[in-house]
mmCIF file of C-alpha atoms in Angstrom:
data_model
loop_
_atom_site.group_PDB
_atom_site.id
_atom_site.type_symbol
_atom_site.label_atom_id
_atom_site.label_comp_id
_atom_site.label_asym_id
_atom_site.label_seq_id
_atom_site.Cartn_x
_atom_site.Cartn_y
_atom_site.Cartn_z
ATOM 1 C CA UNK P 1 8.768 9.669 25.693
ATOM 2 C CA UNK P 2 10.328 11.060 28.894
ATOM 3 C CA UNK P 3 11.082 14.340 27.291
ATOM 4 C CA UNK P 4 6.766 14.048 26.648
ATOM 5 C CA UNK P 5 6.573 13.178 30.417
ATOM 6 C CA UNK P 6 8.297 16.493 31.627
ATOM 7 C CA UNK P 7 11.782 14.838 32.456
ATOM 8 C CA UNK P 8 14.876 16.607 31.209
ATOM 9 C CA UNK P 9 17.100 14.063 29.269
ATOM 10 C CA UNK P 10 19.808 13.799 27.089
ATOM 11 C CA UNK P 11 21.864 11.211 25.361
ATOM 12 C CA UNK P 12 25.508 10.237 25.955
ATOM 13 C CA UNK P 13 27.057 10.270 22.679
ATOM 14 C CA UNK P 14 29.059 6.929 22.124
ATOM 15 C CA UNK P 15 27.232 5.645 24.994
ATOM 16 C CA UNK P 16 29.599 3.355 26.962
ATOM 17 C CA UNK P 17 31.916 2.666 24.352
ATOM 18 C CA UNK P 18 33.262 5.886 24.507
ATOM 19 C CA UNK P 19 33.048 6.330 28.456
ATOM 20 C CA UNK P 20 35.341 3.275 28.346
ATOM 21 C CA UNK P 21 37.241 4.854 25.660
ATOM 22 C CA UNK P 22 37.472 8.257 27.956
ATOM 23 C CA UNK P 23 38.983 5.836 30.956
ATOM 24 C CA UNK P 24 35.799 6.996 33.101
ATOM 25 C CA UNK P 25 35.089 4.756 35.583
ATOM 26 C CA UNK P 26 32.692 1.796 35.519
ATOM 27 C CA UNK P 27 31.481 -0.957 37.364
ATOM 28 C CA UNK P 28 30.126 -4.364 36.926
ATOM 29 C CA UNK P 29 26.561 -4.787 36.513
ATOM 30 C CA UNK P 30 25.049 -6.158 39.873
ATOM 31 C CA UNK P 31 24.036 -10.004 39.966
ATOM 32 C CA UNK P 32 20.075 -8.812 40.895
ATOM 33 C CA UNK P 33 20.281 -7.234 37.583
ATOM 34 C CA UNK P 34 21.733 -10.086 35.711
ATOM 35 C CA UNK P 35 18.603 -12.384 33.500
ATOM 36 C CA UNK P 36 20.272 -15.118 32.350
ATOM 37 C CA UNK P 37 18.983 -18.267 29.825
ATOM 38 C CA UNK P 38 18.027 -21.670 31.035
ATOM 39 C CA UNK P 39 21.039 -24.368 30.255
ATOM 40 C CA UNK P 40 21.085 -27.927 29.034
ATOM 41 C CA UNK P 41 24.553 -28.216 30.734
ATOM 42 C CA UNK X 1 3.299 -26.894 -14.132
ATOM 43 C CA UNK X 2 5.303 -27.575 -17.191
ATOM 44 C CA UNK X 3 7.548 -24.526 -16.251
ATOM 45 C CA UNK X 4 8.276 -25.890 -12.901
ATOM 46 C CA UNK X 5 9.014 -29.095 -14.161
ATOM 47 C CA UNK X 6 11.328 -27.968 -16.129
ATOM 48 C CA UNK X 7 12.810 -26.009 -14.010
ATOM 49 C CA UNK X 8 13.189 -28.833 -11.236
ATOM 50 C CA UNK X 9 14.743 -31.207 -14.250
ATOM 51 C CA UNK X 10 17.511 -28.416 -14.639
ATOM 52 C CA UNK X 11 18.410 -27.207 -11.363
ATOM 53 C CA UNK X 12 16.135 -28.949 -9.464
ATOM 54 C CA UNK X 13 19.223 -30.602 -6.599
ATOM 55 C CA UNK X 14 20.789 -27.182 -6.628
ATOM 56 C CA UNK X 15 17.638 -25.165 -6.154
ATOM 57 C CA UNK X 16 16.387 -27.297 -3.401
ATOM 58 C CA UNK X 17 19.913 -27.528 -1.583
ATOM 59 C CA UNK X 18 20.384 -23.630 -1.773
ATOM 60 C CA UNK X 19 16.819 -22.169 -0.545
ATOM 61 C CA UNK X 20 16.568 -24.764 2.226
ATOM 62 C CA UNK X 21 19.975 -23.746 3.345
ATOM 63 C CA UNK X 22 19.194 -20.318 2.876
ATOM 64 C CA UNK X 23 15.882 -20.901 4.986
ATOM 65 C CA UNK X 24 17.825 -22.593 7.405
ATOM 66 C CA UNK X 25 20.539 -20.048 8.320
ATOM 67 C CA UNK X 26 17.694 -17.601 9.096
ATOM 68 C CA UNK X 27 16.915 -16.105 5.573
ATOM 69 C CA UNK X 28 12.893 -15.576 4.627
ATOM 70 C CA UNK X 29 13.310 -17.748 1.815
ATOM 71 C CA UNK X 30 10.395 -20.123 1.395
ATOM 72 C CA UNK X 31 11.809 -24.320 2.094
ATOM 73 C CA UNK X 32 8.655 -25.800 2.188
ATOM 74 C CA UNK X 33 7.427 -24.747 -1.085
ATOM 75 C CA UNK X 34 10.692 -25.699 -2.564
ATOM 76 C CA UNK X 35 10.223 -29.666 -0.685
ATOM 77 C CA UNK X 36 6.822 -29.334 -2.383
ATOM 78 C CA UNK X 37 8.086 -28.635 -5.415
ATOM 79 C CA UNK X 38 10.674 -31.289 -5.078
ATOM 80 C CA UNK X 39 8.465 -33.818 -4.273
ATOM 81 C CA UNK X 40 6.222 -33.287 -7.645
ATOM 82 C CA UNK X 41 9.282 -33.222 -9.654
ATOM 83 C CA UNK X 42 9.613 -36.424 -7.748
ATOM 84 C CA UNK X 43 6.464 -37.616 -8.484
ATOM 85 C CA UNK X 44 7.411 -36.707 -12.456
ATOM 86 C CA UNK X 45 10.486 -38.511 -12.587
ATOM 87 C CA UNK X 46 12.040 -35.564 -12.858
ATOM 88 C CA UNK X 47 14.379 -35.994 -9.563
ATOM 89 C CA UNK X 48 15.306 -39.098 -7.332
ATOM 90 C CA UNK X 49 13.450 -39.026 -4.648
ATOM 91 C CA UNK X 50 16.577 -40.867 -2.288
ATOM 92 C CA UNK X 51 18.791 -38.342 -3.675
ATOM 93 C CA UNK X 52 16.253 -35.031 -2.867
ATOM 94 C CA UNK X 53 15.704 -36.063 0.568
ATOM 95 C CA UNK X 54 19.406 -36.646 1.355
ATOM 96 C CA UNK X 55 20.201 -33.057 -0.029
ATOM 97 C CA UNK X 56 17.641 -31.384 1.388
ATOM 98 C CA UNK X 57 18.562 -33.376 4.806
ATOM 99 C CA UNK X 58 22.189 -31.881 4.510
ATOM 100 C CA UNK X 59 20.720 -28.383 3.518
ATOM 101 C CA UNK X 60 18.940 -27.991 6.784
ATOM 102 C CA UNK X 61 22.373 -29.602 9.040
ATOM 103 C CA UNK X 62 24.201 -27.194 7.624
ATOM 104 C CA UNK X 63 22.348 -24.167 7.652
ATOM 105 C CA UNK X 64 21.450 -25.341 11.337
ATOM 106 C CA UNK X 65 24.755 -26.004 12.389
ATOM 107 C CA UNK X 66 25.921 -22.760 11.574
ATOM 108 C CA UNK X 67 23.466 -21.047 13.573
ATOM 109 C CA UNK X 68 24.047 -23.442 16.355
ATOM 110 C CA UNK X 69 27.662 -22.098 16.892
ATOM 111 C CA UNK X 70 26.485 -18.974 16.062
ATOM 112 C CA UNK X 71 24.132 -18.849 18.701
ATOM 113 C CA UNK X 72 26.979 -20.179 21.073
ATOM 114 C CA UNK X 73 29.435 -17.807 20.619
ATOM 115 C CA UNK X 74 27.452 -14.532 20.107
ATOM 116 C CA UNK X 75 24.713 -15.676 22.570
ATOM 117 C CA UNK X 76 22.193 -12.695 22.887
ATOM 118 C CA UNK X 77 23.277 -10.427 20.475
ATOM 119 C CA UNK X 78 22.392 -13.290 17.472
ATOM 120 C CA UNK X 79 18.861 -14.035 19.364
ATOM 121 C CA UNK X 80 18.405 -10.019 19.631
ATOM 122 C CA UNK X 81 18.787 -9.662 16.229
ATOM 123 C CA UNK X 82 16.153 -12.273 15.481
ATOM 124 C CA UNK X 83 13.781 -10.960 17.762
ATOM 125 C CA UNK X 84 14.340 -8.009 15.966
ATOM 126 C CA UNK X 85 10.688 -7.505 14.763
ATOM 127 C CA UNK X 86 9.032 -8.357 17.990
ATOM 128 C CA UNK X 87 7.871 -5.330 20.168
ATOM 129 C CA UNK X 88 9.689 -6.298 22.391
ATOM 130 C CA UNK X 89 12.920 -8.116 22.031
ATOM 131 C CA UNK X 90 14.056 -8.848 25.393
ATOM 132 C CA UNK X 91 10.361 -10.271 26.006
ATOM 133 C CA UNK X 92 10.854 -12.325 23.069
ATOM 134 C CA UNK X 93 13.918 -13.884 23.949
ATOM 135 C CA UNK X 94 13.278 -15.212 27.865
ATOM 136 C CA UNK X 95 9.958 -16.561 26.262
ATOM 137 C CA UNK X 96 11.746 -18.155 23.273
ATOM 138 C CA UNK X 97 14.413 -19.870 25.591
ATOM 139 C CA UNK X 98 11.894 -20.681 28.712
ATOM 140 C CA UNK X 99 9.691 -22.351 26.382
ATOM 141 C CA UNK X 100 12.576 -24.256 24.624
ATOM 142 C CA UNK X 101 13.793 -25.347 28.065
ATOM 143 C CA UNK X 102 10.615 -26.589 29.261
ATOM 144 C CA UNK X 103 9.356 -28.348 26.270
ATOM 145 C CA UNK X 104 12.663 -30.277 26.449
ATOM 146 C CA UNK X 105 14.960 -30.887 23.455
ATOM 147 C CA UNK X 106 12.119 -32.472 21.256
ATOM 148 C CA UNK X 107 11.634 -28.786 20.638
ATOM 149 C CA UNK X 108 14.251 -29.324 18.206
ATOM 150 C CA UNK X 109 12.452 -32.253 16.136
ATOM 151 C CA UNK X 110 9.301 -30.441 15.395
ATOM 152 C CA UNK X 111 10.601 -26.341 15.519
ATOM 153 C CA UNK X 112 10.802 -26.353 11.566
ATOM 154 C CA UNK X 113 7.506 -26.772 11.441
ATOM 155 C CA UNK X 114 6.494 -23.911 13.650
ATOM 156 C CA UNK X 115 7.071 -20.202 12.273
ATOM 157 C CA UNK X 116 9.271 -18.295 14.386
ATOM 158 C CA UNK X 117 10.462 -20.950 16.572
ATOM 159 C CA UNK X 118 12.238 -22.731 13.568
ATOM 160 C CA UNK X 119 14.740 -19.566 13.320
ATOM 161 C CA UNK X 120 15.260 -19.523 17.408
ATOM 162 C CA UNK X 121 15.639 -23.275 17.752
ATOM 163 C CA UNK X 122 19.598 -23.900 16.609
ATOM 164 C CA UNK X 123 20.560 -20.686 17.684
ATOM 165 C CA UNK X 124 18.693 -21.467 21.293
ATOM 166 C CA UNK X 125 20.391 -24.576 21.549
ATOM 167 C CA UNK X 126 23.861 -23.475 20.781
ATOM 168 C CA UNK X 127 23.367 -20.258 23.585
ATOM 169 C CA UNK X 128 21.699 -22.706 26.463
ATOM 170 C CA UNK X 129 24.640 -25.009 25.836
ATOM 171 C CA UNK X 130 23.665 -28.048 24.386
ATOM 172 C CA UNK X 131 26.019 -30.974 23.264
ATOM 173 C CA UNK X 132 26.904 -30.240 19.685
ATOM 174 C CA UNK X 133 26.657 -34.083 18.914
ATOM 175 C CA UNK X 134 23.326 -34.355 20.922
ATOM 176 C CA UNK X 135 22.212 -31.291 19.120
ATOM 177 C CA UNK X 136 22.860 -32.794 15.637
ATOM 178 C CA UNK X 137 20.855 -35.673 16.436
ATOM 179 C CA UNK X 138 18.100 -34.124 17.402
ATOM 180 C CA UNK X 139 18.022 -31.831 14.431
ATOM 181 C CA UNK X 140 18.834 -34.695 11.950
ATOM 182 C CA UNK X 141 15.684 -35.881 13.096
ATOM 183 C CA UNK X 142 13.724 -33.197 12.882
ATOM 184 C CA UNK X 143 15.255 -32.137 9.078
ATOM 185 C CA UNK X 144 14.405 -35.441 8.474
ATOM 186 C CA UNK X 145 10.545 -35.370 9.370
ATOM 187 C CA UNK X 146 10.186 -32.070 7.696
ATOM 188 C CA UNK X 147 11.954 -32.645 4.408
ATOM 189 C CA UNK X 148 10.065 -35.939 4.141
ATOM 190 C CA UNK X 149 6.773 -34.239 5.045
ATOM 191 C CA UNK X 150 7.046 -31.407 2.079
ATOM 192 C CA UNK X 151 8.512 -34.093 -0.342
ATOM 193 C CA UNK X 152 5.584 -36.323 0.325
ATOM 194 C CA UNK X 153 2.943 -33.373 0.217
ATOM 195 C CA UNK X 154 3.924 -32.993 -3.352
ATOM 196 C CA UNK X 155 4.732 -36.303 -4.601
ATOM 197 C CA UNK X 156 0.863 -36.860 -3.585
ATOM 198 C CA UNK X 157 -0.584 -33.445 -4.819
ATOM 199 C CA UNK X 158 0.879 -33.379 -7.718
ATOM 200 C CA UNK X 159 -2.265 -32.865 -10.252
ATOM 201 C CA UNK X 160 -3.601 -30.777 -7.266
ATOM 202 C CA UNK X 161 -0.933 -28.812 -7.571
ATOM 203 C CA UNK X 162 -1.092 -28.160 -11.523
ATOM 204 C CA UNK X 163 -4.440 -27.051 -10.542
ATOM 205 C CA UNK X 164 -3.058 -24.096 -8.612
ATOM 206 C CA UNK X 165 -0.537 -23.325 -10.983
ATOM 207 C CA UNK X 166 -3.110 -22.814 -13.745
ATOM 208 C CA UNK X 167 -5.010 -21.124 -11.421
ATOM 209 C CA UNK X 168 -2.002 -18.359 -10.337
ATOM 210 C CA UNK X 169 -1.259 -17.862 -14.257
ATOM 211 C CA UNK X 170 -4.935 -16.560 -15.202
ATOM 212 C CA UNK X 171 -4.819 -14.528 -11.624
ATOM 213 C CA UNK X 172 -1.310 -13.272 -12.700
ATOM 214 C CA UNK X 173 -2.544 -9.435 -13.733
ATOM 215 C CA UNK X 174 -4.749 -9.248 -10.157
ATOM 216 C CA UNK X 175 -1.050 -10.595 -8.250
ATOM 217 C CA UNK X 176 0.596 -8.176 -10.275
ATOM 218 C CA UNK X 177 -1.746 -5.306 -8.855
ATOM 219 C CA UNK X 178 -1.879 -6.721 -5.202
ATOM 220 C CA UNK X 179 1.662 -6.340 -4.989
ATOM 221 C CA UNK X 180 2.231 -3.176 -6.354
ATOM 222 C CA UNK X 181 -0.459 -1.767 -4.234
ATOM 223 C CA UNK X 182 0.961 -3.555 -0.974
ATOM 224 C CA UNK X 183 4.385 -1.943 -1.836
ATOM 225 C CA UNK X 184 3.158 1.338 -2.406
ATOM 226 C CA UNK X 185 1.455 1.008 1.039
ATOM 227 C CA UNK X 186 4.524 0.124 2.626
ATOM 228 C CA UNK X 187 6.806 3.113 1.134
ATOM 229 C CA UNK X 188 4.179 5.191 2.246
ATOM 230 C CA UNK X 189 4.254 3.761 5.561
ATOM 231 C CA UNK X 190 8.106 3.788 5.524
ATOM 232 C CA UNK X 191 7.960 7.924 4.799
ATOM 233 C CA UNK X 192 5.133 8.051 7.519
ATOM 234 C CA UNK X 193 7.442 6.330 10.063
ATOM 235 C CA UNK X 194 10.712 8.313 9.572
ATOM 236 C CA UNK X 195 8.788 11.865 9.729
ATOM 237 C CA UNK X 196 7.657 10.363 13.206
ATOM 238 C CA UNK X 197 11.088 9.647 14.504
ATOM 239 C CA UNK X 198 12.805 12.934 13.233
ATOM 240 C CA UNK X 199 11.286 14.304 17.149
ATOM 241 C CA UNK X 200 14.056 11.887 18.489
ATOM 242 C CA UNK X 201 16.223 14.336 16.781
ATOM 243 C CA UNK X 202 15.629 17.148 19.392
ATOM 244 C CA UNK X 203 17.009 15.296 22.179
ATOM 245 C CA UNK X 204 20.449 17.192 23.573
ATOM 246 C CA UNK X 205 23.282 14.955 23.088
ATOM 247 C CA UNK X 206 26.140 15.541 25.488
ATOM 248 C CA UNK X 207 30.005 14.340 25.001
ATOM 249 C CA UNK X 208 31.054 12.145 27.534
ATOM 250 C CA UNK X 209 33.887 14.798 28.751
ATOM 251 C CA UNK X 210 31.016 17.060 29.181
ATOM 252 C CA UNK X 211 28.897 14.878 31.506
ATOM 253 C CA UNK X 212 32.739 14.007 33.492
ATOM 254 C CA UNK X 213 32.627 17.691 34.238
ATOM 255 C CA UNK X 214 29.509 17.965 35.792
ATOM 256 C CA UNK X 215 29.883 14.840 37.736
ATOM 257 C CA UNK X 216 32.831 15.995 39.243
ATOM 258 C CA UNK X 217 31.393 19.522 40.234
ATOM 259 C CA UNK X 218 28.791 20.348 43.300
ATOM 260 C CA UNK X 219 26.361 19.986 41.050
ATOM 261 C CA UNK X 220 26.706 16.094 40.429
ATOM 262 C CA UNK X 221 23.698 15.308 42.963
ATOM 263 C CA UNK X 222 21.347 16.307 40.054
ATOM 264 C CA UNK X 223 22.793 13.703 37.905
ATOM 265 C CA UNK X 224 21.493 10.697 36.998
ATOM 266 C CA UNK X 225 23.254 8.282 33.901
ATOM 267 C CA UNK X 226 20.786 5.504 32.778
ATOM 268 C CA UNK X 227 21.297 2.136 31.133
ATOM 269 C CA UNK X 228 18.721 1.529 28.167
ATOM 270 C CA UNK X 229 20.915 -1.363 27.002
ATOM 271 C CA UNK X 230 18.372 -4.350 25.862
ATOM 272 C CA UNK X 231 21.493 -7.081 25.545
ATOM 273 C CA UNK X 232 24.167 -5.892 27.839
ATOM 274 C CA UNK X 233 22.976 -7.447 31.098
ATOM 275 C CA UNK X 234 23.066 -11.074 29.981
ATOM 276 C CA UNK X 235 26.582 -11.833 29.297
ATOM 277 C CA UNK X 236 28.743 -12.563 32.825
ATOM 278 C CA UNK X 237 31.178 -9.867 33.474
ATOM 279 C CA UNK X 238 29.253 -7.271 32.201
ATOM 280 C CA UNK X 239 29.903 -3.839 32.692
ATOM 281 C CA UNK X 240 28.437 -0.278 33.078
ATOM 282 C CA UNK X 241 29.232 3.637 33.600
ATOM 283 C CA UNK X 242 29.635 3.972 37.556
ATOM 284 C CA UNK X 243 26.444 4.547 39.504
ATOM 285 C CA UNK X 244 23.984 4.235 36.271
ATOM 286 C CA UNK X 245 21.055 2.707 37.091
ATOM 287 C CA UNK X 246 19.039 0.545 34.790
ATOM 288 C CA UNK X 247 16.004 1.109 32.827
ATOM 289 C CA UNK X 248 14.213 -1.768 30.509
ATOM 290 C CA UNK X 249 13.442 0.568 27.828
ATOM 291 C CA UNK X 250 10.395 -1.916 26.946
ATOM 292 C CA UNK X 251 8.886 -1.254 30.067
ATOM 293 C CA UNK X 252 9.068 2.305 30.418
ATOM 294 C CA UNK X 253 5.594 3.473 31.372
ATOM 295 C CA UNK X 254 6.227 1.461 34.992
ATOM 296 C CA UNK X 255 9.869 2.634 34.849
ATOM 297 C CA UNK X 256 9.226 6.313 34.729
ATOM 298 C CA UNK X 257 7.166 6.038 38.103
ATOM 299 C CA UNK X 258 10.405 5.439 40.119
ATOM 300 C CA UNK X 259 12.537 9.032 38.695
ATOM 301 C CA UNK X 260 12.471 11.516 39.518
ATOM 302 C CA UNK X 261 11.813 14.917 37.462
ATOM 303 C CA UNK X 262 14.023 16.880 39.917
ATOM 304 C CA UNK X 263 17.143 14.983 38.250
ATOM 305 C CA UNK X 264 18.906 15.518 34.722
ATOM 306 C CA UNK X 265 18.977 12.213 32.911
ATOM 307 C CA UNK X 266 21.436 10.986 30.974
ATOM 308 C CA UNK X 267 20.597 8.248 28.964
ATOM 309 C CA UNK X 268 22.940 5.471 27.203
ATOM 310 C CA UNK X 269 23.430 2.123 25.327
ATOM 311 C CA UNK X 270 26.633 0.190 23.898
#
């Protein structure tokens, strides 16, 4: 669908296991970002 | 009827224990026909009614309790792959669990007797952390009501049910055409699909040493790596590639308005 839209994309093959595999650097995923379930604890 | 009868006489405790557990642990297998069943075997004298509901009882713990841990130790990923056929997963899951958490836990007593929810309900529980011993009460009760539901339904309709049976032998040639025909439709629809998604094929695929290089040349600034993870952003301590930003891949129509077409993208998942 974004290729339809005019945007030029590709696809990481391996996607982030293999970044993390490569030792390329990540980060952690910011807390704004984060959705996390209701808890009955 | 006779057929079923007989059936029920030889294997009716296994039969009933097995599909309810395999209902129970998420399978499409049909429970409430077998309780039905059951319950005119019941009504026959064919099985002990004391006995049935006990087994079927101990079908549905089971099958529950193993998606209750399951749902507590693989936490999305389980209730991903049961919102599997919704449109939209992630969508599917906040509703599931917002609605779980609001009706309060009597969710649990009366889920097997709404489609959909029955699968999310033990795995739901298990992921929002509740009590394993309050859980287990909660769905004892509700196995309970719903085995004893089904087994009643056919202990009562038991001649009403003969009546069907009778009724799905002399309509056996038209089922037998129905279902051919509805399989055909869905092999065709099956072929019709994949042709559809070979376009997905064009897309460039870069290795990740590839997409290192460019980052690290001038050229970088026209870079930008996107997260189209559905799962990844629940679990604490999640990670991603440096500077990605994220895109909910259900959403992309409103997503789209914010990139910019001046920048390569460089999409991603697990």
């Amino acid at each position: 669908m974004l290729r339809e839209k005019g945007f030029n994309t590709f696809v990481i093959v391996g996607g982030l296991t293999a970044w993390r595999k490569a030792g390329e650097p990540l980060e952690s995923v910011p807390q704004n970002d984060l959705v996390k379930l209701p808890t009955f604890s | 009827m006779t057929d079923m009868v007989k059936l029920m006489a030889g294997h009716g405790y296994v039969l009933t224990f097995s599909l309810l557990f395999a209902e129970a642990i998420g399978l499409p297998f049909p429970a409430a026909i077998a309780l039905v069943a059951a319950g005119a075997a019941v009504a026959s004298h064919v099985l002990w009614g004391p006995s049935i509901l006990l087994i079927a009882v101990a079908a549905l713990l089971m099958g529950d309790t193993v998606q209750f841990w399951l749902g507590r130790y693989m936490g999305w990923l389980l209730l991903g792959f049961l919102c599997r056929v919704s449109i939209n997963p992630e969508t599917c899951i906040l509703r599931s669990a917002e609605s779980f958490y609001k009706r309060g836990k009597i969710t649990l007593v009366i889920a097997k007797f709404i489609p959909g929810v029955n699968t999310m309900a033990a795995p739901l529980a298990g992921s929002m952390k509740m009590r394993f011993w309050q859980f287990l009460r909660l769905d004892f009760a509700g196995a309970t009501l719903y085995a004893t539901t089904y087994l009643t339904v056919g202990y009562l309709a038991r001649d009403f049910l003969a009546a069907i049976l009778r009724g799905f032998h002399a309509a056996g040639e038209t089922m037998e055409a129905v279902v051919v025909t509805a399989l055909v439709a869905y092999s065709v629809y099956r072929v019709v699909q994949y042709r559809k998604n070979r376009m997905y094929r064009v897309v460039p695929r870069v290795q990740v040493e590839e997409l290192a290089r460019r980052l690290a040349s001038e050229d970088s600034s026209r870079v930008l790596i996107v997260d189209v993870r559905s799962h990844g952003y629940y679990d604490s301590g999640s990670s991603r590639i440096k500077n990605s930003i994220r895109i909910e891949p259900n959403n992309l129509e409103e997503e789209i308005k914010n990139l910019s077409k001046d920048k390569d993208i460089y999409l991603y998942c697990t």
